[in-house]
Short mmCIF file of C-alpha atoms in Angstrom, two decimals:
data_model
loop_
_atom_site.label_atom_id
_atom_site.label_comp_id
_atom_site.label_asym_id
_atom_site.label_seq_id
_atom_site.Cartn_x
_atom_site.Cartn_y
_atom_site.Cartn_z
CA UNK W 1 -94.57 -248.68 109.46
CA UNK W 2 -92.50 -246.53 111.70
CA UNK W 3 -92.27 -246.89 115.33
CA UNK W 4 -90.72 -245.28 117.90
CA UNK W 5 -89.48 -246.93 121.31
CA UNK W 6 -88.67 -244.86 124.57
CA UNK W 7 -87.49 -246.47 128.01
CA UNK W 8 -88.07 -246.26 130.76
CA UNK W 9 -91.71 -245.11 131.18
CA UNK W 10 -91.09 -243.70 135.17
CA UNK W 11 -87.92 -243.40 136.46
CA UNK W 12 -86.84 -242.50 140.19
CA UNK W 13 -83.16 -241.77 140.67
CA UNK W 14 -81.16 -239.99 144.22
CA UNK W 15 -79.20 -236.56 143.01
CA UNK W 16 -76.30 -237.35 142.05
CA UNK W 17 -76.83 -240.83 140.37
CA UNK W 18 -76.13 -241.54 136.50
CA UNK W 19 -78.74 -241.41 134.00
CA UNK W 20 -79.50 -243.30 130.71
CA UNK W 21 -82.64 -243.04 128.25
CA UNK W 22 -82.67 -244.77 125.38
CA UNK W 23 -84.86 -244.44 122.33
CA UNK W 24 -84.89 -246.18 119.22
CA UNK W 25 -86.91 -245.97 115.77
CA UNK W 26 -87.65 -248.71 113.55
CA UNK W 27 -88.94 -248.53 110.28
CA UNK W 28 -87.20 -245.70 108.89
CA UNK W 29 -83.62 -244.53 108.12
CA UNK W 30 -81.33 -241.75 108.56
CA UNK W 31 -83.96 -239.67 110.75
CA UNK W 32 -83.22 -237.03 112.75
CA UNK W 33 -83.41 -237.61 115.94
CA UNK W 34 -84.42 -235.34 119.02
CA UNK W 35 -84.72 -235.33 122.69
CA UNK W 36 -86.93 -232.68 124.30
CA UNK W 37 -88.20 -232.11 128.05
CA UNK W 38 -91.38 -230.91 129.38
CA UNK W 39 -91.56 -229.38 132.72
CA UNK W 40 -95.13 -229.73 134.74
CA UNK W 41 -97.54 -227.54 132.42
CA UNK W 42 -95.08 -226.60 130.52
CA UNK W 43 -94.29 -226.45 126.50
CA UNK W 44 -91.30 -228.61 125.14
CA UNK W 45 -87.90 -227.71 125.34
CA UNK W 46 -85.34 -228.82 123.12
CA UNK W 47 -82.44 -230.38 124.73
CA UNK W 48 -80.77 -232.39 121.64
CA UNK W 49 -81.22 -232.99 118.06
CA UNK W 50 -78.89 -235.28 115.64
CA UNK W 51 -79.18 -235.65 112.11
CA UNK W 52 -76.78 -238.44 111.86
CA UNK W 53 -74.52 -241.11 113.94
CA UNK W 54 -71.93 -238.65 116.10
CA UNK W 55 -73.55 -235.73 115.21
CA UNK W 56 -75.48 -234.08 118.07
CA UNK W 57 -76.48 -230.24 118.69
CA UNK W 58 -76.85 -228.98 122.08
CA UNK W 59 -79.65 -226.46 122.73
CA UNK W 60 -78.84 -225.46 126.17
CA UNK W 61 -76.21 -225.66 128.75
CA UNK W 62 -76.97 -228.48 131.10
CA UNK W 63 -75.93 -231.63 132.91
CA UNK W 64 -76.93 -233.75 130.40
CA UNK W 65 -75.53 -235.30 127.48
CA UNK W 66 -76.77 -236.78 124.36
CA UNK W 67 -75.49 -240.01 121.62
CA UNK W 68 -76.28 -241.53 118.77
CA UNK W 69 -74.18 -244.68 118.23
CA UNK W 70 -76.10 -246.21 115.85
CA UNK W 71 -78.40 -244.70 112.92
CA UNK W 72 -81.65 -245.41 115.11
CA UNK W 73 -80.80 -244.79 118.43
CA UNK W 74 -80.49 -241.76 120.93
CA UNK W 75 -79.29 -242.02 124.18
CA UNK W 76 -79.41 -239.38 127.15
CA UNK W 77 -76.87 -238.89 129.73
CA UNK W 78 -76.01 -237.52 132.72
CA UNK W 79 -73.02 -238.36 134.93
CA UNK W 80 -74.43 -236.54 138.21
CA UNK W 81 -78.04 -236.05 138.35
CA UNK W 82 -78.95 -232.73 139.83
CA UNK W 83 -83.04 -232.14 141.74
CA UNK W 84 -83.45 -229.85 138.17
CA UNK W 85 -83.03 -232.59 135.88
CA UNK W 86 -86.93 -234.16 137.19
CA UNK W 87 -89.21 -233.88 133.89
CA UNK W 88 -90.71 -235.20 131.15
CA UNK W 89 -88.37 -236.53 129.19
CA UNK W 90 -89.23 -237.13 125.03
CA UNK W 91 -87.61 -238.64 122.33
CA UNK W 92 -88.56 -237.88 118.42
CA UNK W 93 -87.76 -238.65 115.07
CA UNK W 94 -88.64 -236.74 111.75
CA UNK W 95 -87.88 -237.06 108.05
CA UNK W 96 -83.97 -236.50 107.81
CA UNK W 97 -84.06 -233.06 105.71
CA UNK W 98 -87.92 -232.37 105.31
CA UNK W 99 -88.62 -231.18 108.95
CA UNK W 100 -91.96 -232.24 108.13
CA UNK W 101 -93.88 -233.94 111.29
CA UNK W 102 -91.73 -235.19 114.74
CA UNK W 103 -93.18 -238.48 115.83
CA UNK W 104 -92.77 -238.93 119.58
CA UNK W 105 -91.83 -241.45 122.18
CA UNK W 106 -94.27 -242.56 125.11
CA UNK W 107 -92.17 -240.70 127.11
CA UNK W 108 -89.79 -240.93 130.14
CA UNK W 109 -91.22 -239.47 133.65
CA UNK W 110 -87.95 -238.70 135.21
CA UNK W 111 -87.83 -238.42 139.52
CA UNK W 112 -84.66 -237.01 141.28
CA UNK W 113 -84.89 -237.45 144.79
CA UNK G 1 -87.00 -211.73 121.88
CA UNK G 2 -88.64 -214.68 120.17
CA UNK G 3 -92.00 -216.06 121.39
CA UNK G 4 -94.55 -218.52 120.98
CA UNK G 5 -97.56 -217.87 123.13
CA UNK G 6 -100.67 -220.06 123.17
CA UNK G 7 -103.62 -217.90 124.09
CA UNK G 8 -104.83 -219.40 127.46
CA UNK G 9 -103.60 -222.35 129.61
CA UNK G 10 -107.10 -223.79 129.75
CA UNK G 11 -110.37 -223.35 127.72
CA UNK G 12 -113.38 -224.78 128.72
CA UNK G 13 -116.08 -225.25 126.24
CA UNK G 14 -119.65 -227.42 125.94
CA UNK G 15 -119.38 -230.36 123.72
CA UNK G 16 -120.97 -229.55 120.64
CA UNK G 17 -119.50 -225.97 120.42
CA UNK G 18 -116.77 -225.04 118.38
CA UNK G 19 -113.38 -224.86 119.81
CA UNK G 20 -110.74 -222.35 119.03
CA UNK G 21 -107.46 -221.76 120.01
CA UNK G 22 -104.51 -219.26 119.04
CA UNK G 23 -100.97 -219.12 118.54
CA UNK G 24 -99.10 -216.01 118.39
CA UNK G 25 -95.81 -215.81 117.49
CA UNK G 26 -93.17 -212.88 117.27
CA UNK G 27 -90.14 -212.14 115.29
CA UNK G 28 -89.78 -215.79 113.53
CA UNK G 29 -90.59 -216.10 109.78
CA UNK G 30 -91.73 -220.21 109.92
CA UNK G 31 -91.45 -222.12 106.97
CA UNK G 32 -94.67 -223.95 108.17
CA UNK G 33 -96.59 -224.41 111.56
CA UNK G 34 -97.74 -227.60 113.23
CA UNK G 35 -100.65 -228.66 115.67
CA UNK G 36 -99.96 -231.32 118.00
CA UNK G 37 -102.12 -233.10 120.56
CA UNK G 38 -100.98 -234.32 123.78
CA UNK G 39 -102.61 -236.28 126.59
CA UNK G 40 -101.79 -236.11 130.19
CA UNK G 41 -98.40 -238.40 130.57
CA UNK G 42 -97.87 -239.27 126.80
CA UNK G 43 -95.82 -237.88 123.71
CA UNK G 44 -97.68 -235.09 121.86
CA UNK G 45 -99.15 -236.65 118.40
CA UNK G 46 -99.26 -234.13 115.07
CA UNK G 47 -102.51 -233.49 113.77
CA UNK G 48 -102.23 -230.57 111.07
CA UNK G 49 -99.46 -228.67 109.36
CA UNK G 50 -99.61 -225.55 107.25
CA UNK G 51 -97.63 -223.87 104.90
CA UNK G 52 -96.85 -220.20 105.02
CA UNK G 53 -98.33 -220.38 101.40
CA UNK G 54 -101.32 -221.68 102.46
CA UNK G 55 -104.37 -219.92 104.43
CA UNK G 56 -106.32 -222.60 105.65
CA UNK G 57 -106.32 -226.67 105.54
CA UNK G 58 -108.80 -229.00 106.98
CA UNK G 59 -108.64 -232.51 108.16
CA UNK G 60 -112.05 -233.64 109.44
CA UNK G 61 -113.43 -231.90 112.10
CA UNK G 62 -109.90 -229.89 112.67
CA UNK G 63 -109.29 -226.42 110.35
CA UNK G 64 -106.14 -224.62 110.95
CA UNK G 65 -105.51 -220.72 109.55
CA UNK G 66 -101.70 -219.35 109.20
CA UNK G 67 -101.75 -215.71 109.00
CA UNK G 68 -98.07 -214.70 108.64
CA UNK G 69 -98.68 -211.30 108.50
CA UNK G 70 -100.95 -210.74 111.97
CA UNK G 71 -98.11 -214.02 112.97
CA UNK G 72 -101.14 -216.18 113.97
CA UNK G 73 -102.45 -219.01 113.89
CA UNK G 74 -105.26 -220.35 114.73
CA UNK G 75 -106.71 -223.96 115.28
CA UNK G 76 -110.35 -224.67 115.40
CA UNK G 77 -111.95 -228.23 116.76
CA UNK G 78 -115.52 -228.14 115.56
CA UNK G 79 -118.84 -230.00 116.68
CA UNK G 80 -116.73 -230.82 120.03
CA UNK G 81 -116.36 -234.02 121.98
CA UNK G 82 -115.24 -234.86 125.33
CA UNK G 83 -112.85 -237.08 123.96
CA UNK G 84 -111.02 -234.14 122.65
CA UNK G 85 -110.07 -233.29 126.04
CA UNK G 86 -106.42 -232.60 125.79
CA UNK G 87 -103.50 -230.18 125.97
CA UNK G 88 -102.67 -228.91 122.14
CA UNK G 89 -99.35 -227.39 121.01
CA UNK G 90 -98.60 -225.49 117.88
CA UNK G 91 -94.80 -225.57 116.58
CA UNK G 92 -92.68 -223.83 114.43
CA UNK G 93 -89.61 -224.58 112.35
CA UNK G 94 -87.96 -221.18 113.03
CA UNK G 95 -85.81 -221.33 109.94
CA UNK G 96 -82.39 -220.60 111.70
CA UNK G 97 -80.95 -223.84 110.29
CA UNK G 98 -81.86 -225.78 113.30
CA UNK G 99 -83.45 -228.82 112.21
CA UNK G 100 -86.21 -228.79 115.21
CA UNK G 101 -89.45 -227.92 116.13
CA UNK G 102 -90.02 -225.13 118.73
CA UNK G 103 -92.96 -225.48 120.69
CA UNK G 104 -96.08 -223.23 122.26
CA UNK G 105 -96.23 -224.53 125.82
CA UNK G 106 -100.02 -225.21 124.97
CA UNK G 107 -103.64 -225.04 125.67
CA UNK G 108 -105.66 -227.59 128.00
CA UNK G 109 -108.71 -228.21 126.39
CA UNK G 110 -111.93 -229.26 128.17
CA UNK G 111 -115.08 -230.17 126.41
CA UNK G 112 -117.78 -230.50 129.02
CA UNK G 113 -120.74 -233.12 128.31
#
């Protein structure tokens, strides 16, 4: 079966510090990938989707950055975090051209201090 | 512009009773809409999708209606439970070649014993 891994769970980092999230999927191939965040009460916004190794779409202007070096894992970036970048931070996967179901991560709870 | 909007933040019901809950949507033309359940600090996890073909589909105690023309649907939890006590989500694929979901920012369920 198909699983999903997200680290870390919390995270607290001082503005201005790097970030890196990592997610990886096992038991499946060539998914899409996706990385969304959720503000407090708030629906999901999409920050990055891939559909395969290099490729990565960028939904909205931001500090952050997104990769996909291998198949089944996403990575999130930033080089400067900024007090803006605190969320919820999700990874998902889906079917690679049946945008059927996204199966998601436990999720990241992202601090900047 | 283009809007999802989940009818309340919160709905608070007495277990037993039936639960509904509506998503609107304006200028998109989905290919299919998904329900999603999320609990407080974890991913969201899909419960029901439905195909602009279809009307109405079922899984248990969950029914879900897709009327494209009114652009609503709504998502009915019936014979209700304190355990399903969450936030819910409805998504769309908004056909624009984007291969992601966009998301309602939700509904916070309470059943009360």
């Amino acid at each position: 079966s198909q699983t999903i891994h997200q680290w870390p769970a919390t995270l607290v980092q001082p503005v201005g510090s790097p970030l890196s999230l990592e997610c990886t999927v096992e038991g499946t191939s060539n998914p899409n990938l996706y990385w969304y965040r959720q503000a407090a009460g708030r629906g999901l916004q999409l920050l990055f989707y891939s559909v395969g190794i290099g490729q990565i779409s960028s939904e909205v202007p931001q500090n952050l950055s997104a990769s996909r070096p291998q198949d089944r894992q996403f990575i999130l970036s930033s080089k400067k975090l900024l007090l803006s970048d605190s969320g919820f931070y999700l990874c998902a996967w889906s079917v690679l051209l049946r945008n059927t179901e996204a199966f998601f991560g436990q999720g990241t709870r992202l601090t900047v201090v | 512009s283009q809007k999802i909007e989940q009818n309340s933040e919160a709905l608070n019901i007495q277990e037993g009773k039936t639960a509904t809950l509506t998503c609107n949507y304006t200028n998109y033309s989905p290919a299919y809409l998904q329900w999603y359940r999320q609990d407080p600090g974890r991913g969201p996890v899909f419960l029901l999708l439905i195909r602009e073909n279809e009307k109405e589909k079922r899984k248990e105690r969950l029914k879900v209606t897709f009327d494209t023309t009114l652009k609503q649907s709504l998502f009915h939890i019936t014979a209700s439970q304190p355990a399903d006590s969450a936030t819910y989500l409805c998504a769309l694929d908004i056909r624009t070649g984007r291969r992601a979901l966009t998301f309602g920012s939700g509904t916070r369920l309470q059943v009360q014993p």
